[in-house]
Amino acid sequence: MEAPQNTQVSQITNLLAILSEAVTGNDARLLMKKLLEPKDWFGQVDLFLHLYLFEAMDKTGLQDHFLSELTEWQLMKDRGMTTFAEVPLEWGEENQRSECHPWSSSPAYFFFRIVCGIKPLVPGHKKVEIAPAFGELKKIKAVYPHPLGNIELDLYREKSALKGEISVPKGMDAILKWNGKEIELKTGKQEISLSLNRRNYDE
């Protein structure tokens, strides 16, 4: 339990403070940076609770840290697992009760939400925002399924520039955000070229 006299700090409790907006703005961002520091936290997130870690990361604008939080899933891959473990392998749990646990699948959702940056702006996903967060990646190539058709991204970055192609299905409105710039995308496939200092959107 959290208390002023308690010297132990719960990672989970503080993540919920961010998500519930008990702490906001720059204070929330600074707190999130602290929570991402390597530390033997009291109340440390497990595979399921990474859902809240990823949400809090997204809420505080620290999307670029997403990939560095996937070490446990990389360990699953290294051990030849083709489905998700129930509890973290690095916690020393050798005898998993389950290796097909849906509560550990949050990276599959947050890959599209954070790395691709695809978020609905209206009910039904008929209007979306696309704000990619590369982190340590140089290229993002993804297909996002939707009842109206697939959103397809084939993007790469060169320093501060974003280049590549985006395909938007018919009947969907989409906005691309990059480094403080915002453009409306058209239906179909289009070339993208955006930088910090200039705007060059090829029709």
mmCIF file of C-alpha atoms in Angstrom:
data_model
loop_
_atom_site.group_PDB
_atom_site.id
_atom_site.type_symbol
_atom_site.label_atom_id
_atom_site.label_comp_id
_atom_site.label_asym_id
_atom_site.label_seq_id
_atom_site.Cartn_x
_atom_site.Cartn_y
_atom_site.Cartn_z
ATOM 1 C CA MET A 1 0.000 0.000 0.000
ATOM 2 C CA GLU A 2 1.194 3.515 -0.782
ATOM 3 C CA ALA A 3 1.671 5.845 2.202
ATOM 4 C CA PRO A 4 3.896 8.865 2.988
ATOM 5 C CA GLN A 5 5.884 6.816 5.495
ATOM 6 C CA ASN A 6 6.343 3.898 3.082
ATOM 7 C CA THR A 7 9.771 3.883 1.442
ATOM 8 C CA GLN A 8 8.650 1.373 -1.180
ATOM 9 C CA VAL A 9 7.140 2.816 -4.365
ATOM 10 C CA SER A 10 4.601 0.847 -6.384
ATOM 11 C CA GLN A 11 4.990 0.999 -10.142
ATOM 12 C CA ILE A 12 1.387 -0.163 -10.590
ATOM 13 C CA THR A 13 -0.140 2.435 -8.231
ATOM 14 C CA ASN A 14 1.699 5.285 -9.932
ATOM 15 C CA LEU A 15 0.681 4.097 -13.402
ATOM 16 C CA LEU A 16 -2.940 4.204 -12.274
ATOM 17 C CA ALA A 17 -2.364 7.707 -10.888
ATOM 18 C CA ILE A 18 -1.346 8.782 -14.407
ATOM 19 C CA LEU A 19 -4.245 7.013 -16.121
ATOM 20 C CA SER A 20 -6.831 8.360 -13.641
ATOM 21 C CA GLU A 21 -5.319 11.863 -14.031
ATOM 22 C CA ALA A 22 -4.540 12.157 -10.330
ATOM 23 C CA VAL A 23 -1.309 13.557 -11.767
ATOM 24 C CA THR A 24 -1.344 15.397 -15.107
ATOM 25 C CA GLY A 25 0.713 17.433 -17.561
ATOM 26 C CA ASN A 26 4.464 17.665 -17.185
ATOM 27 C CA ASP A 27 4.288 16.115 -13.699
ATOM 28 C CA ALA A 28 2.725 13.002 -15.218
ATOM 29 C CA ARG A 29 5.404 12.878 -17.919
ATOM 30 C CA LEU A 30 8.215 13.184 -15.367
ATOM 31 C CA LEU A 31 6.615 10.485 -13.229
ATOM 32 C CA MET A 32 6.298 8.189 -16.247
ATOM 33 C CA LYS A 33 9.975 8.679 -17.060
ATOM 34 C CA LYS A 34 10.822 7.607 -13.505
ATOM 35 C CA LEU A 35 8.593 4.547 -13.786
ATOM 36 C CA LEU A 36 10.424 3.471 -16.947
ATOM 37 C CA GLU A 37 13.824 3.511 -15.220
ATOM 38 C CA PRO A 38 15.268 0.041 -14.501
ATOM 39 C CA LYS A 39 14.505 -0.645 -10.853
ATOM 40 C CA ASP A 40 13.335 -3.416 -8.556
ATOM 41 C CA TRP A 41 9.919 -1.811 -8.125
ATOM 42 C CA PHE A 42 7.483 -2.759 -5.399
ATOM 43 C CA GLY A 43 4.256 -3.612 -7.227
ATOM 44 C CA GLN A 44 6.041 -4.193 -10.532
ATOM 45 C CA VAL A 45 3.968 -4.720 -13.678
ATOM 46 C CA ASP A 46 3.583 -8.282 -14.920
ATOM 47 C CA LEU A 47 2.597 -9.314 -18.455
ATOM 48 C CA PHE A 48 -1.067 -8.421 -17.970
ATOM 49 C CA LEU A 49 -0.369 -5.074 -16.294
ATOM 50 C CA HIS A 50 1.853 -4.007 -19.189
ATOM 51 C CA LEU A 51 -1.487 -3.008 -20.722
ATOM 52 C CA TYR A 52 -1.588 -0.093 -18.259
ATOM 53 C CA LEU A 53 2.109 0.646 -18.703
ATOM 54 C CA PHE A 54 1.633 0.991 -22.472
ATOM 55 C CA GLU A 55 -1.491 3.136 -21.991
ATOM 56 C CA ALA A 56 0.319 5.455 -19.584
ATOM 57 C CA MET A 57 3.287 5.678 -21.975
ATOM 58 C CA ASP A 58 0.937 6.698 -24.766
ATOM 59 C CA LYS A 59 -0.896 9.190 -22.554
ATOM 60 C CA THR A 60 2.309 10.980 -21.518
ATOM 61 C CA GLY A 61 3.859 11.161 -24.994
ATOM 62 C CA LEU A 62 6.593 8.582 -24.329
ATOM 63 C CA GLN A 63 5.650 6.248 -27.187
ATOM 64 C CA ASP A 64 9.272 5.876 -28.303
ATOM 65 C CA HIS A 65 9.928 3.722 -25.202
ATOM 66 C CA PHE A 66 7.456 1.035 -26.320
ATOM 67 C CA LEU A 67 9.947 -1.289 -28.036
ATOM 68 C CA SER A 68 12.348 -1.279 -25.093
ATOM 69 C CA GLU A 69 9.542 -2.647 -22.893
ATOM 70 C CA LEU A 70 9.172 -5.808 -25.000
ATOM 71 C CA THR A 71 12.119 -7.758 -23.554
ATOM 72 C CA GLU A 72 9.827 -10.332 -21.952
ATOM 73 C CA TRP A 73 8.138 -11.057 -25.296
ATOM 74 C CA GLN A 74 11.541 -11.296 -26.986
ATOM 75 C CA LEU A 75 12.459 -13.897 -24.362
ATOM 76 C CA MET A 76 9.338 -15.895 -25.283
ATOM 77 C CA LYS A 77 10.426 -15.795 -28.921
ATOM 78 C CA ASP A 78 13.988 -16.817 -28.030
ATOM 79 C CA ARG A 79 12.606 -19.849 -26.168
ATOM 80 C CA GLY A 80 10.668 -20.940 -29.229
ATOM 81 C CA MET A 81 7.206 -20.097 -27.876
ATOM 82 C CA THR A 82 4.563 -19.377 -30.513
ATOM 83 C CA THR A 83 1.902 -18.191 -28.036
ATOM 84 C CA PHE A 84 2.043 -15.955 -24.955
ATOM 85 C CA ALA A 85 3.125 -17.009 -21.458
ATOM 86 C CA GLU A 86 0.974 -16.327 -18.414
ATOM 87 C CA VAL A 87 3.687 -14.914 -16.134
ATOM 88 C CA PRO A 88 7.059 -13.277 -16.910
ATOM 89 C CA LEU A 89 9.756 -15.816 -17.738
ATOM 90 C CA GLU A 90 12.495 -13.616 -16.326
ATOM 91 C CA TRP A 91 10.824 -13.816 -12.902
ATOM 92 C CA GLY A 92 12.093 -17.381 -12.733
ATOM 93 C CA GLU A 93 8.766 -19.086 -13.397
ATOM 94 C CA GLU A 94 9.904 -22.262 -15.139
ATOM 95 C CA ASN A 95 6.586 -24.104 -14.881
ATOM 96 C CA GLN A 96 4.063 -21.993 -16.744
ATOM 97 C CA ARG A 97 0.433 -22.816 -16.044
ATOM 98 C CA SER A 98 -0.418 -21.532 -19.490
ATOM 99 C CA GLU A 99 1.437 -20.687 -22.673
ATOM 100 C CA CYS A 100 -1.595 -19.400 -24.565
ATOM 101 C CA HIS A 101 -2.689 -16.540 -22.364
ATOM 102 C CA PRO A 102 -4.657 -13.698 -23.974
ATOM 103 C CA TRP A 103 -3.902 -11.288 -21.124
ATOM 104 C CA SER A 104 -0.289 -11.197 -22.327
ATOM 105 C CA SER A 105 -1.229 -10.168 -25.874
ATOM 106 C CA SER A 106 -1.348 -6.377 -25.370
ATOM 107 C CA PRO A 107 1.750 -5.693 -27.563
ATOM 108 C CA ALA A 108 -0.236 -6.949 -30.570
ATOM 109 C CA TYR A 109 -2.749 -4.133 -29.991
ATOM 110 C CA PHE A 110 -0.254 -1.467 -29.008
ATOM 111 C CA PHE A 111 1.927 -2.109 -32.049
ATOM 112 C CA PHE A 112 -0.850 -0.503 -34.111
ATOM 113 C CA ARG A 113 -1.825 2.013 -31.408
ATOM 114 C CA ILE A 114 1.682 3.248 -30.527
ATOM 115 C CA VAL A 115 4.227 2.292 -33.206
ATOM 116 C CA CYS A 116 1.872 2.835 -36.158
ATOM 117 C CA GLY A 117 0.040 5.529 -34.178
ATOM 118 C CA ILE A 118 -3.407 4.574 -35.544
ATOM 119 C CA LYS A 119 -6.168 5.863 -33.262
ATOM 120 C CA PRO A 120 -9.899 6.315 -33.883
ATOM 121 C CA LEU A 121 -11.214 9.880 -33.704
ATOM 122 C CA VAL A 122 -14.897 8.955 -34.019
ATOM 123 C CA PRO A 123 -16.927 5.816 -33.189
ATOM 124 C CA GLY A 124 -16.527 3.081 -35.787
ATOM 125 C CA HIS A 125 -13.004 4.125 -36.806
ATOM 126 C CA LYS A 126 -14.406 6.104 -39.773
ATOM 127 C CA LYS A 127 -12.012 8.901 -38.933
ATOM 128 C CA VAL A 128 -8.511 8.068 -37.680
ATOM 129 C CA GLU A 129 -5.284 9.730 -36.668
ATOM 130 C CA ILE A 130 -1.980 8.271 -37.821
ATOM 131 C CA ALA A 131 0.944 9.473 -35.691
ATOM 132 C CA PRO A 132 3.798 6.938 -35.999
ATOM 133 C CA ALA A 133 6.345 6.543 -33.200
ATOM 134 C CA PHE A 134 9.432 4.798 -34.565
ATOM 135 C CA GLY A 135 11.432 4.541 -31.361
ATOM 136 C CA GLU A 136 14.631 2.779 -32.444
ATOM 137 C CA LEU A 137 13.087 1.612 -35.723
ATOM 138 C CA LYS A 138 14.020 3.055 -39.098
ATOM 139 C CA LYS A 139 11.026 1.646 -40.978
ATOM 140 C CA ILE A 140 7.396 0.717 -40.276
ATOM 141 C CA LYS A 141 5.476 -1.571 -42.592
ATOM 142 C CA ALA A 142 2.024 -2.647 -41.428
ATOM 143 C CA VAL A 143 -1.471 -3.597 -42.544
ATOM 144 C CA TYR A 144 -4.286 -2.525 -40.219
ATOM 145 C CA PRO A 145 -7.546 -4.408 -40.946
ATOM 146 C CA HIS A 146 -10.807 -2.443 -40.939
ATOM 147 C CA PRO A 147 -14.362 -3.181 -42.180
ATOM 148 C CA LEU A 148 -13.950 -0.420 -44.797
ATOM 149 C CA GLY A 149 -10.669 -1.938 -46.000
ATOM 150 C CA ASN A 150 -7.051 -2.033 -44.875
ATOM 151 C CA ILE A 151 -4.984 0.917 -43.733
ATOM 152 C CA GLU A 152 -1.510 0.207 -45.102
ATOM 153 C CA LEU A 153 1.685 1.883 -43.940
ATOM 154 C CA ASP A 154 5.087 1.632 -45.606
ATOM 155 C CA LEU A 155 7.043 4.416 -43.920
ATOM 156 C CA TYR A 156 10.653 5.178 -43.137
ATOM 157 C CA ARG A 157 12.468 8.066 -41.526
ATOM 158 C CA GLU A 158 15.550 9.973 -42.550
ATOM 159 C CA LYS A 159 16.666 12.057 -39.551
ATOM 160 C CA SER A 160 13.615 14.266 -38.928
ATOM 161 C CA ALA A 161 11.924 13.449 -42.248
ATOM 162 C CA LEU A 162 9.080 10.975 -42.705
ATOM 163 C CA LYS A 163 8.795 9.343 -46.134
ATOM 164 C CA GLY A 164 7.013 6.448 -47.785
ATOM 165 C CA GLU A 165 3.426 5.506 -48.627
ATOM 166 C CA ILE A 166 0.085 5.329 -46.833
ATOM 167 C CA SER A 167 -3.081 3.714 -48.192
ATOM 168 C CA VAL A 168 -6.464 4.786 -46.786
ATOM 169 C CA PRO A 169 -9.684 2.828 -47.591
ATOM 170 C CA LYS A 170 -12.658 4.478 -49.257
ATOM 171 C CA GLY A 171 -15.128 5.999 -46.813
ATOM 172 C CA MET A 172 -12.506 6.796 -44.168
ATOM 173 C CA ASP A 173 -11.111 10.190 -43.166
ATOM 174 C CA ALA A 174 -7.508 10.130 -41.963
ATOM 175 C CA ILE A 175 -5.073 12.670 -40.528
ATOM 176 C CA LEU A 176 -1.304 12.197 -40.500
ATOM 177 C CA LYS A 177 0.666 13.788 -37.659
ATOM 178 C CA TRP A 178 4.460 14.078 -37.620
ATOM 179 C CA ASN A 179 6.740 16.375 -35.615
ATOM 180 C CA GLY A 180 4.012 18.910 -34.915
ATOM 181 C CA LYS A 181 2.693 18.918 -38.496
ATOM 182 C CA GLU A 182 -0.726 17.666 -39.522
ATOM 183 C CA ILE A 183 -2.123 16.862 -42.966
ATOM 184 C CA GLU A 184 -5.345 15.345 -44.214
ATOM 185 C CA LEU A 185 -4.853 12.152 -46.188
ATOM 186 C CA LYS A 186 -6.863 11.255 -49.268
ATOM 187 C CA THR A 187 -8.496 7.944 -50.151
ATOM 188 C CA GLY A 188 -6.218 5.367 -51.748
ATOM 189 C CA LYS A 189 -2.429 5.139 -51.890
ATOM 190 C CA GLN A 190 -0.378 8.322 -51.569
ATOM 191 C CA GLU A 191 3.264 9.331 -51.318
ATOM 192 C CA ILE A 192 4.363 10.942 -48.054
ATOM 193 C CA SER A 193 7.276 13.319 -47.515
ATOM 194 C CA LEU A 194 7.317 15.418 -44.353
ATOM 195 C CA SER A 195 10.145 17.068 -42.448
ATOM 196 C CA LEU A 196 10.564 19.424 -39.503
ATOM 197 C CA ASN A 197 11.487 22.465 -41.564
ATOM 198 C CA ARG A 198 9.250 22.153 -44.556
ATOM 199 C CA ARG A 199 6.065 20.505 -45.694
ATOM 200 C CA ASN A 200 6.007 18.503 -48.881
ATOM 201 C CA TYR A 201 2.983 16.343 -49.396
ATOM 202 C CA ASP A 202 2.879 14.686 -52.793
ATOM 203 C CA GLU A 203 -0.627 14.346 -54.135
#
